[in-house]
């Protein structure tokens, strides 16, 4: 077993990894930037080291500084979390060269899936359904026109080094092709130093359904079923659920088997996710990308399978075989996750600042992975997600009901958040029917209608307003005293009897 692990990340995922390590008796080392001195992951680790100034490039993406701390602290392994260096081949290699175990896939796994074109070729070889399109890269506009003639419009042009929506353009008319082609080439060149692009038939209005896979160093690979992540805006996921309300047992099995073939094809090690687009009308699914990391939404898989994915990552990194066979894995019940972001629900703009009142939901079948606390200053430098609320139910409806109850309890003031947006989405008929797609949010929630504030329980707001007023009275800053006006801003007509 590892004696000491460094978590090369921050926020809720750093705390999540610290918790798994603590349960296994592993000492933990946190790293923090100048902006994160007071961040929760610093307090919860056994040791904490500063790795540089606030900007990610100078701290959480600074490989030499992180390797230095690994040596200084004498750690056995590093967990990269998600984002930052979690899919950085150079970091995985740097760990290996310094005798530090990288808790994740091999550098070769990361490299082969980072290039979307080579990933697609490997998937085809593994018998994973891929979208019809160009046979390899498209290097000239003329070649692009030839491909479009063959497969027909609409098409999507993609930068091979892109991913997660970067370096992509949908083309619905012939005359848009050249500019889209050149835009993807230059984005590929500017952001990823690789202008290679390819073209695919555009599957209109798809669902985003992904399969959790796990491989070990003994050639085993399994899947842990699907997660539906179609509630997203500009490729930022907001709500995820498992299982997907749109999959039949048969499709679930086919998708899972395809994902396991993909993992075995590349001798995948660790936790990974195969992303598919799913055409809910034809019931066809196609490989989109493979994420060679643990994902934000991993808790809904943990709650419906009973597997601790972070502990399993640690066991596999130690060279142990997988703790389960495919036949041991079952999906039970339904889980939903909402991402709570410090952002203005109307403009989706980040809303950093001082958290005044913060009371997380609790109670039966509610999990909260959060780094928010009263008095914490949410920094402007990083992703605005500050918490995830996850609920489990015997049925999807029960999971939704529990989530609505949990969000009604969530008290968060001093910063703006998207809590009310989530409550509105979870009440929307299209979401409740389950046949929503990746276009759902942008079609239905561009602006916040005032009526969504109507049904939220008054007493919760009164308690919250009273707590905020009490805290404000205690704090020096008198500006915030008029709490009623703040809650009015939230569209609430509350007459406070102070
Ligand atoms: C597609 C697609 C439809 N057809 N490819 C989005 C990011 C990256 N994971 C690949 N993505 C897509 N690839 C084909 N051939 C739809 C998506 C997609 C999407 C596209 C545009 C706007 C929002 C989207 C959300 C999820 C997936």
CSV table of C-alpha atoms and ligand atoms in Angstrom, one decimal, residues 116 120 130-132 154-158 162-166 168-170 172 198-208 229-230 232-236 275-277 286-289 291 437-439 442, ligand 1:
chain,number,residue,atom,x,y,z
A,116,UNK,CA,-9.0,12.1,-31.8
A,120,UNK,CA,-11.2,6.8,-33.9
A,130,UNK,CA,-17.9,5.2,-35.3
A,131,UNK,CA,-19.6,8.0,-37.2
A,132,UNK,CA,-19.3,7.8,-41.0
A,154,UNK,CA,-24.9,18.4,-42.3
A,155,UNK,CA,-21.4,17.5,-41.4
A,156,UNK,CA,-19.1,18.4,-38.4
A,157,UNK,CA,-15.5,19.4,-38.9
A,158,UNK,CA,-13.2,18.5,-36.0
A,162,UNK,CA,-9.3,19.1,-30.0
A,163,UNK,CA,-11.9,17.6,-27.8
A,164,UNK,CA,-14.7,18.6,-25.4
A,165,UNK,CA,-16.2,20.9,-28.1
A,166,UNK,CA,-12.9,22.7,-28.9
A,168,UNK,CA,-15.3,21.9,-33.9
A,169,UNK,CA,-17.7,23.4,-36.4
A,170,UNK,CA,-21.1,22.2,-37.6
A,172,UNK,CA,-25.2,22.8,-42.6
A,198,UNK,CA,-11.3,15.4,-40.1
A,199,UNK,CA,-15.0,15.4,-41.1
A,200,UNK,CA,-17.9,13.4,-39.9
A,201,UNK,CA,-21.6,13.1,-40.7
A,202,UNK,CA,-23.3,15.4,-38.1
A,203,UNK,CA,-25.7,13.4,-35.9
A,204,UNK,CA,-28.3,16.1,-35.1
A,205,UNK,CA,-29.7,16.6,-31.6
A,206,UNK,CA,-28.0,13.6,-30.0
A,207,UNK,CA,-27.9,12.5,-26.4
A,208,UNK,CA,-24.5,12.4,-24.7
A,229,UNK,CA,-24.8,13.9,-19.5
A,230,UNK,CA,-27.0,15.6,-22.1
A,232,UNK,CA,-25.0,20.7,-20.8
A,233,UNK,CA,-24.4,24.2,-22.1
A,234,UNK,CA,-21.5,25.0,-24.4
A,235,UNK,CA,-20.0,21.6,-23.6
A,236,UNK,CA,-20.2,22.4,-19.8
A,275,UNK,CA,-18.2,9.0,-24.7
A,276,UNK,CA,-20.9,8.1,-27.2
A,277,UNK,CA,-23.4,10.2,-29.0
A,286,UNK,CA,-21.3,6.2,-32.1
A,287,UNK,CA,-17.9,6.7,-30.4
A,288,UNK,CA,-17.1,10.3,-29.8
A,289,UNK,CA,-14.1,10.4,-27.5
A,291,UNK,CA,-11.5,10.5,-21.5
A,437,UNK,CA,-30.9,15.8,-25.7
A,438,UNK,CA,-27.7,17.9,-25.7
A,439,UNK,CA,-29.7,20.8,-27.2
A,442,UNK,CA,-29.9,26.0,-24.9
B,1,LIG,C1,-20.5,15.1,-32.7
B,1,LIG,C2,-21.9,15.4,-32.6
B,1,LIG,C3,-22.8,15.0,-33.6
B,1,LIG,N1,-22.3,14.3,-34.7
B,1,LIG,N2,-20.1,14.4,-33.7
B,1,LIG,C4,-19.2,17.5,-28.7
B,1,LIG,C5,-17.9,17.7,-28.1
B,1,LIG,C6,-17.2,16.4,-28.4
B,1,LIG,N3,-17.3,15.5,-27.4
B,1,LIG,C7,-17.8,15.9,-29.7
B,1,LIG,N4,-19.1,16.5,-29.7
B,1,LIG,C8,-20.1,16.1,-30.6
B,1,LIG,N5,-19.7,15.4,-31.7
B,1,LIG,C9,-20.9,14.0,-34.7
B,1,LIG,N6,-20.5,13.4,-35.8
B,1,LIG,C10,-22.4,16.1,-31.4
B,1,LIG,C11,-21.4,16.5,-30.5
B,1,LIG,C12,-21.9,17.2,-29.3
B,1,LIG,C13,-22.3,18.5,-29.5
B,1,LIG,C14,-22.1,19.2,-30.7
B,1,LIG,C15,-22.4,20.5,-30.8
B,1,LIG,C16,-23.0,21.2,-29.7
B,1,LIG,C17,-23.2,20.5,-28.5
B,1,LIG,C18,-22.8,19.2,-28.3
B,1,LIG,C19,-22.9,18.6,-27.1
B,1,LIG,C20,-22.6,17.2,-27.0
B,1,LIG,C21,-22.1,16.5,-28.1
